[in-house]
PDB file of C-alpha atoms in Angstrom:
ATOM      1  CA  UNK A   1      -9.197 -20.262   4.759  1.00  0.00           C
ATOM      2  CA  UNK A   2      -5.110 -19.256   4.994  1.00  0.00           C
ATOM      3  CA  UNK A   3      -4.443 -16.629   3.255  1.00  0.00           C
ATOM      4  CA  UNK A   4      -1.336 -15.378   2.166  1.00  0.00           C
ATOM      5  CA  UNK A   5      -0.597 -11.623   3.149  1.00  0.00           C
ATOM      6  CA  UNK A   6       2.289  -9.025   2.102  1.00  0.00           C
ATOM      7  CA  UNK A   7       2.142  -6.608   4.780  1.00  0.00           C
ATOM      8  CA  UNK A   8       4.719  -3.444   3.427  1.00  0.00           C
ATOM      9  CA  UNK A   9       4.909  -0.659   6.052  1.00  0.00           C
ATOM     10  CA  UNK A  10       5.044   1.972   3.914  1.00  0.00           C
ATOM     11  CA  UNK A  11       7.093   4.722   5.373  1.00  0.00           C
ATOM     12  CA  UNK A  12      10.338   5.844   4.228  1.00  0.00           C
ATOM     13  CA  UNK A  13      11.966   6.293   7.710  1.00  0.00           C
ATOM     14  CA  UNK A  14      12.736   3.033   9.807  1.00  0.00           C
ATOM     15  CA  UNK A  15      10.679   4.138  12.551  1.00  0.00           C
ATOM     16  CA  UNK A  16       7.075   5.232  12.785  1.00  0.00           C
ATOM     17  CA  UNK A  17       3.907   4.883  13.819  1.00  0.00           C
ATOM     18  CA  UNK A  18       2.986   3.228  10.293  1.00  0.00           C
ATOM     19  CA  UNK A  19       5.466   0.698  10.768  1.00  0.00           C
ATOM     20  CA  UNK A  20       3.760  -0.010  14.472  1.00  0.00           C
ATOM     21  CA  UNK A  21       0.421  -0.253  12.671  1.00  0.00           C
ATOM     22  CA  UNK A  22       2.075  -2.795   9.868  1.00  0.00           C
ATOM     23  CA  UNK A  23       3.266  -4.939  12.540  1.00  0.00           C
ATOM     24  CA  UNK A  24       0.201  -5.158  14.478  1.00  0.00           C
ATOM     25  CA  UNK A  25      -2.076  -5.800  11.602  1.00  0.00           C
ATOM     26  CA  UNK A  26       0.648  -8.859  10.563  1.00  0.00           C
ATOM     27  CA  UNK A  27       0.445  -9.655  14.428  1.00  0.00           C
ATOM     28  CA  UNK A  28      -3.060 -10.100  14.743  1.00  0.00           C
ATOM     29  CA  UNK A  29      -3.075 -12.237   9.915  1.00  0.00           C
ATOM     30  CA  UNK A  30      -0.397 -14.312  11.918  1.00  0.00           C
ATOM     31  CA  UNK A  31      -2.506 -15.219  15.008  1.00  0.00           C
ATOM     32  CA  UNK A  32      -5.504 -16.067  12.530  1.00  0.00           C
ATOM     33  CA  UNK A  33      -2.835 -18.697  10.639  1.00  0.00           C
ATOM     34  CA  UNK A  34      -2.321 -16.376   7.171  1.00  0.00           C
ATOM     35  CA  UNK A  35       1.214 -16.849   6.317  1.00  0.00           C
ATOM     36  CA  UNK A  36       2.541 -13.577   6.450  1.00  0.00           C
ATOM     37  CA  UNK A  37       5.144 -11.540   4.430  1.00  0.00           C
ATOM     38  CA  UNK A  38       6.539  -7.904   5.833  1.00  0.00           C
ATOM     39  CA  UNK A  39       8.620  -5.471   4.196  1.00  0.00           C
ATOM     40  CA  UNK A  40       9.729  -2.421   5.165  1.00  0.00           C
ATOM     41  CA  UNK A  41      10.021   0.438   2.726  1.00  0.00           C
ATOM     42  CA  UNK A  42      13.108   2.016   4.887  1.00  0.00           C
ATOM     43  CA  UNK A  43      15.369  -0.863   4.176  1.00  0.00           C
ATOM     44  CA  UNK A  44      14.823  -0.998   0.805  1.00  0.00           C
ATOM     45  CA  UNK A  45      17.497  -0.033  -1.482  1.00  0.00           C
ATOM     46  CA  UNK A  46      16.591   1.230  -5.073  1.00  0.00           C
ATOM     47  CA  UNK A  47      16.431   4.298  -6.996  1.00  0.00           C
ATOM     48  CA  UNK A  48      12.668   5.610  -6.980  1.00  0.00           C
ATOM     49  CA  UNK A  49      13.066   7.585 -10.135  1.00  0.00           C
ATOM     50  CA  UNK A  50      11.443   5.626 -13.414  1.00  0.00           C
ATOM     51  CA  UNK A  51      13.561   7.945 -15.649  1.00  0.00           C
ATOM     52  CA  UNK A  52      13.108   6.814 -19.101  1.00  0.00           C
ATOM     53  CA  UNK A  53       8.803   5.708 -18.228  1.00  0.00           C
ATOM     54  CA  UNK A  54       8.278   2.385 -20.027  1.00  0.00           C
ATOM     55  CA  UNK A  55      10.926   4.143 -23.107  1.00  0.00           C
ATOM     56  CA  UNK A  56      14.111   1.919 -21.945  1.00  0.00           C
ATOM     57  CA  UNK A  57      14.204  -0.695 -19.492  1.00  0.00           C
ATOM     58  CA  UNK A  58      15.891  -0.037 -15.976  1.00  0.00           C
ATOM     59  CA  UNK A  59      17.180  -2.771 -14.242  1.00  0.00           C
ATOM     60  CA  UNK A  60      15.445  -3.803 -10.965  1.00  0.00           C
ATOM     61  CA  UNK A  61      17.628  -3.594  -7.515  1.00  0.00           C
ATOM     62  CA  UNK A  62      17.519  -6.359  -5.521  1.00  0.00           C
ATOM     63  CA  UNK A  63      14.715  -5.184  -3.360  1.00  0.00           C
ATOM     64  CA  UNK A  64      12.440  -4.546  -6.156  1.00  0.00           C
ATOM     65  CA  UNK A  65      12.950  -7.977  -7.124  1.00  0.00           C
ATOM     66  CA  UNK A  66      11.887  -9.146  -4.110  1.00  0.00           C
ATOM     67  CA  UNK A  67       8.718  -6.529  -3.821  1.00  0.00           C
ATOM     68  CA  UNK A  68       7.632  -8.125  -7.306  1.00  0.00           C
ATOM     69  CA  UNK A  69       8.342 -11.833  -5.813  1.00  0.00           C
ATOM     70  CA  UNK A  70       6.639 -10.770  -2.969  1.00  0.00           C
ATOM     71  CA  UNK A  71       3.117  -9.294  -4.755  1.00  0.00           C
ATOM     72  CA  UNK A  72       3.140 -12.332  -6.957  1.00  0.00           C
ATOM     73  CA  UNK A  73       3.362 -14.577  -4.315  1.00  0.00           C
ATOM     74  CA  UNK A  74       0.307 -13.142  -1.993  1.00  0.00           C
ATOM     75  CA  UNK A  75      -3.139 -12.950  -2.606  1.00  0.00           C
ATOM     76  CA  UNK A  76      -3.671 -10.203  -0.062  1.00  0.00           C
ATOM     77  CA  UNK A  77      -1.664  -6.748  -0.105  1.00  0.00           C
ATOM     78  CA  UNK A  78      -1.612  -4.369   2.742  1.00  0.00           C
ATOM     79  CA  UNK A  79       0.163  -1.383   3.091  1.00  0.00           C
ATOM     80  CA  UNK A  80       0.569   1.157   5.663  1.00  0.00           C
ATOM     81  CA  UNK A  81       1.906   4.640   4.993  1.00  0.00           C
ATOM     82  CA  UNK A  82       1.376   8.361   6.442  1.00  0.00           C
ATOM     83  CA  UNK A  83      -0.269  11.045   4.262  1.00  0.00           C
ATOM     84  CA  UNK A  84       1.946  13.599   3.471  1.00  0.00           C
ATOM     85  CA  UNK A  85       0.775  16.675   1.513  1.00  0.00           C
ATOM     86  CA  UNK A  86      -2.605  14.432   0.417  1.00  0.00           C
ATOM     87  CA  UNK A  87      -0.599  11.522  -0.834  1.00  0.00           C
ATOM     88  CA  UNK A  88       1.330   8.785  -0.217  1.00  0.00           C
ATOM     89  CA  UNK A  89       5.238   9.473   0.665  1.00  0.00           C
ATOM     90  CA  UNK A  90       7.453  10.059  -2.674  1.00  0.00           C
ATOM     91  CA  UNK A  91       9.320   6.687  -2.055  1.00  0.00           C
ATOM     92  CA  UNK A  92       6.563   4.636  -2.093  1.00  0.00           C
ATOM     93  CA  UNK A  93       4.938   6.257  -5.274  1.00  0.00           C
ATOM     94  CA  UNK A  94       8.536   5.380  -6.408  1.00  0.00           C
ATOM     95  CA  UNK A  95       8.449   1.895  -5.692  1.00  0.00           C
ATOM     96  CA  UNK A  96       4.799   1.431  -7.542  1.00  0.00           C
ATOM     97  CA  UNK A  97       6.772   3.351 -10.920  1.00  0.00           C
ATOM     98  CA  UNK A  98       9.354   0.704 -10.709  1.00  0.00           C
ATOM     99  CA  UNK A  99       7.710  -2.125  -9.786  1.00  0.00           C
ATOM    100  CA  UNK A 100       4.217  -2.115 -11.618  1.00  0.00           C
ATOM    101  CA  UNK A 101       5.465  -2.231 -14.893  1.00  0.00           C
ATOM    102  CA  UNK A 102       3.542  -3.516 -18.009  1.00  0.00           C
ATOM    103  CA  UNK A 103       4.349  -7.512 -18.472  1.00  0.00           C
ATOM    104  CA  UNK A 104       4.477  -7.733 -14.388  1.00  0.00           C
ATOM    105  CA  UNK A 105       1.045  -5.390 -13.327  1.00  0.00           C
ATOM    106  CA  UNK A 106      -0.732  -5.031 -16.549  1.00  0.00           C
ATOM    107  CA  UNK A 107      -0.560  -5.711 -19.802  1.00  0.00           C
ATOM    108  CA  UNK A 108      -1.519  -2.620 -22.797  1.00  0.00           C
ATOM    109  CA  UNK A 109      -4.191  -4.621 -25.291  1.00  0.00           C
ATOM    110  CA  UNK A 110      -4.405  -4.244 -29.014  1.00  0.00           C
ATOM    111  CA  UNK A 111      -7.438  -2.217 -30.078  1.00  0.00           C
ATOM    112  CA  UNK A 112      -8.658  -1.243 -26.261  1.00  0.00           C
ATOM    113  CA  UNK A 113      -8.230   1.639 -24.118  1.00  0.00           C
ATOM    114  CA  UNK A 114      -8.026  -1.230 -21.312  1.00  0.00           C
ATOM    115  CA  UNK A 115      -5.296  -3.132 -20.170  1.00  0.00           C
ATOM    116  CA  UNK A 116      -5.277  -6.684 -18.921  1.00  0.00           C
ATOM    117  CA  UNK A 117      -4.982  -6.211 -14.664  1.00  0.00           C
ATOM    118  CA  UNK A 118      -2.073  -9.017 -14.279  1.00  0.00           C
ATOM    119  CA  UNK A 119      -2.515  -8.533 -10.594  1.00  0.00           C
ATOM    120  CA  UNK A 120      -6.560  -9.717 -10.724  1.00  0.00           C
ATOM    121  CA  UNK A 121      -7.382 -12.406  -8.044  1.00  0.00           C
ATOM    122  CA  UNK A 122      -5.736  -9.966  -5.377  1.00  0.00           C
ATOM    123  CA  UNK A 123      -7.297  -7.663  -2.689  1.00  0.00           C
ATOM    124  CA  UNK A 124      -5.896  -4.766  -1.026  1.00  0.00           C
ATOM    125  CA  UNK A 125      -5.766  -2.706   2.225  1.00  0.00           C
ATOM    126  CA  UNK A 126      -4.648   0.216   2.700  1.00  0.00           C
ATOM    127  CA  UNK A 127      -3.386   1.321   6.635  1.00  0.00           C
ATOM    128  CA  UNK A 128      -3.348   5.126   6.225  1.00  0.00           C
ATOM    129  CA  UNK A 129      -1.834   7.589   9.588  1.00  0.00           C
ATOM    130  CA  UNK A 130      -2.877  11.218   8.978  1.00  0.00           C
ATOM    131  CA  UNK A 131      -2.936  14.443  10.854  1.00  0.00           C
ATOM    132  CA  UNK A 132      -5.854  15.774   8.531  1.00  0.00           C
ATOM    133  CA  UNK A 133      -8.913  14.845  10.595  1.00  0.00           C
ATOM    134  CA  UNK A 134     -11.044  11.933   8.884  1.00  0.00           C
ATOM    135  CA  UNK A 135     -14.247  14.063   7.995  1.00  0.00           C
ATOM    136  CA  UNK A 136     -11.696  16.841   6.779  1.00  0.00           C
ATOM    137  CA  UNK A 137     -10.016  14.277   4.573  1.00  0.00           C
ATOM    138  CA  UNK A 138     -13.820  12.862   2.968  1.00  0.00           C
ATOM    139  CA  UNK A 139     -15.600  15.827   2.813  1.00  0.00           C
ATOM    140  CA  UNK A 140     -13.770  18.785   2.077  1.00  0.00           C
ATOM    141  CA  UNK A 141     -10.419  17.255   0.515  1.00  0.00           C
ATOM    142  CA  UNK A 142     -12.583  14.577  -1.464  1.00  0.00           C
ATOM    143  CA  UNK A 143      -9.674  11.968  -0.475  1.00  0.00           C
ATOM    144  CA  UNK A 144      -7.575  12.179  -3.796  1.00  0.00           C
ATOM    145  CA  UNK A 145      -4.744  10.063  -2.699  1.00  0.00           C
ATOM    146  CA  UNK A 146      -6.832   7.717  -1.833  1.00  0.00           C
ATOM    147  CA  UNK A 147      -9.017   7.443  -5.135  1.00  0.00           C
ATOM    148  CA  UNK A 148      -5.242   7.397  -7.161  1.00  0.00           C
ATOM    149  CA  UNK A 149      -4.532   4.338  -4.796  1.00  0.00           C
ATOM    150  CA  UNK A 150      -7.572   2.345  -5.520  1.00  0.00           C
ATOM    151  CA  UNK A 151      -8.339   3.053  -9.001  1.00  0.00           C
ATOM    152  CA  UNK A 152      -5.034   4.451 -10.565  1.00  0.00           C
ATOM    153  CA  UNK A 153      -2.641   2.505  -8.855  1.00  0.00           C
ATOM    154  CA  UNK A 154      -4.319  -0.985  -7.460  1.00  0.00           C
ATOM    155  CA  UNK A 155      -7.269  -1.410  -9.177  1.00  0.00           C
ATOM    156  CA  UNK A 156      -5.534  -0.681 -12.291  1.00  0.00           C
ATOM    157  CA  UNK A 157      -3.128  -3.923 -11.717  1.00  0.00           C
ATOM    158  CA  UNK A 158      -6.197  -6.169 -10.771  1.00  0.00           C
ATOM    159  CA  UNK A 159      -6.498  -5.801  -6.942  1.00  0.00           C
ATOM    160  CA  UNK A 160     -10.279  -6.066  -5.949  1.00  0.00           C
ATOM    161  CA  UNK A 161     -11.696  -4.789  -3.013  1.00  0.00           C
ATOM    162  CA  UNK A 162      -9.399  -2.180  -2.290  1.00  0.00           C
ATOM    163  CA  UNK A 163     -10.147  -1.188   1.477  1.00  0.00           C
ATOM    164  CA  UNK A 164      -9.397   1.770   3.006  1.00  0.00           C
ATOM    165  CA  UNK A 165      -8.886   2.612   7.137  1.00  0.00           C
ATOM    166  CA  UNK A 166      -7.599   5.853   8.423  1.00  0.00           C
ATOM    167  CA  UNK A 167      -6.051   6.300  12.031  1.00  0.00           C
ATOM    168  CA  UNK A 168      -6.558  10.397  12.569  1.00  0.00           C
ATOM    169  CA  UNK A 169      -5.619  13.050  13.380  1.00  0.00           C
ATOM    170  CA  UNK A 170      -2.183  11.331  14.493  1.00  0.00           C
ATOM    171  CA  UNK A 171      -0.815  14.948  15.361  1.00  0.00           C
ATOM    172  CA  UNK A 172      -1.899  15.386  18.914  1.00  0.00           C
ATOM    173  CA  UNK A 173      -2.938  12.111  19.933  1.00  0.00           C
ATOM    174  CA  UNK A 174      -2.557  10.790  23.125  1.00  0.00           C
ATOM    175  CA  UNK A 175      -0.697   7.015  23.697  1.00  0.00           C
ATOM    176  CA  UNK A 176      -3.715   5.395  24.632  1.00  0.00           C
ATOM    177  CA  UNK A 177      -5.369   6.593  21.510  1.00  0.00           C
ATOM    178  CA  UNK A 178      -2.079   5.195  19.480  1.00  0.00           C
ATOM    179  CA  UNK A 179      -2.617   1.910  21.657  1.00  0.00           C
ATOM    180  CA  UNK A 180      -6.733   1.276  20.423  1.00  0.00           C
ATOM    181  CA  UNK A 181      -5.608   2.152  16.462  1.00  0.00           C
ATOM    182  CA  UNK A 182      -2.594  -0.298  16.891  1.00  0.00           C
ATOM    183  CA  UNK A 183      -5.137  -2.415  18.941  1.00  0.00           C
ATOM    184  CA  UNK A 184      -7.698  -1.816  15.446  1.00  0.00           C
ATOM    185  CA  UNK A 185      -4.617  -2.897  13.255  1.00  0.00           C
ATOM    186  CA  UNK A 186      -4.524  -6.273  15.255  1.00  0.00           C
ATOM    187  CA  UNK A 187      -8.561  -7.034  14.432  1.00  0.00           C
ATOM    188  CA  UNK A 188      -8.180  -6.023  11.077  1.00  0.00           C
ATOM    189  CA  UNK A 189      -5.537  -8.655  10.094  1.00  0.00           C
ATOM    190  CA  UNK A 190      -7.238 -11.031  12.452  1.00  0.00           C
ATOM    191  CA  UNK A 191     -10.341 -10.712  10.568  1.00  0.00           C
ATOM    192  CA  UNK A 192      -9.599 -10.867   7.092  1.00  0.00           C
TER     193      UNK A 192
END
């Protein structure tokens, strides 16, 4: 069955090895017949700074607009970013704080800790190009970006499975290797 995919490569520059991953993965949704959506974080144009929290509404730029058009429109999300310091780059934490807001992502509930996931009926995949070594990353870093993604960021709006695959250590690696994880990208979107 066709799905409909948002592919967002996820790094702030307009160049990287993320971005190559993005486009294979939408490469290989596109040659399975998924309609496909891409957006690159390093065109967009907004401030990444939710100043006031949920306090005072800011305005959405154009390209947040179009992020939130873009998420309600697909029922599969897939985003591909490096890990810097642990996490995900500061700009695309940014574009979560002004994007995911409560009456678009979730909803606060009287009279429970819970809110409703406005997002539910979504899955995720997450693309992530590291220099930590995987089994550095699992079992002596415990992943912590990666458990804020799933549970604090996208499960939290609804999106169920949240996947994870991670192409390391990027530092170092030869061309061929880049060519087999871009190659992995591919088969992953073919697949879903």
């Amino acid at each position: 069955m066709s799905k409909r995919i948002l592919v967002l490569s996820g790094h702030p520059g307009n160049s990287s090895f993320t971005a190559a991953l993005a486009d294979a993965y939408a490469d290989g949704a596109r040659a399975s017949g998924h309609e496909i959506r891409v957006l690159n974080l390093g065109a967009m144009q907004f401030d990444p700074n939710l100043a006031e929290g949920y306090n005072s509404i800011q305005p959405l730029e154009p390209d947040l607009v179009a992020f939130q058009d873009a998420l309600t429109w697909c029922n599969h999300f897939v985003i591909a970013h490096p890990l810097w310091w642990g996490m995900m780059p500061a700009k695309l934490k940014g574009l979560f704080d002004r994007t995911l807001l409560p009456g678009f992502a979730f909803k606060y509930q009287d009279n429970s800790p819970f809110p409703a996931q406005l997002l539910k009926g979504r899955s995720a995949e997450v693309l992530v190009a590291a220099d930590t070594p995987v089994w550095w990353l699992y079992l002596v870093l415990r992943a912590g970006g990666y458990r804020a993604m799933k549970s604090q960021i996208l499960g939290f709006c609804g999106f169920k499975p949240v996947r994870f695959h991670t192409f390391a250590p990027l530092r170092g690696s030869s061309p061929e290797k880049r060519l087999s994880w871009m190659e992995k990208a591919r088969r992953l979107g073919g697949k879903i």
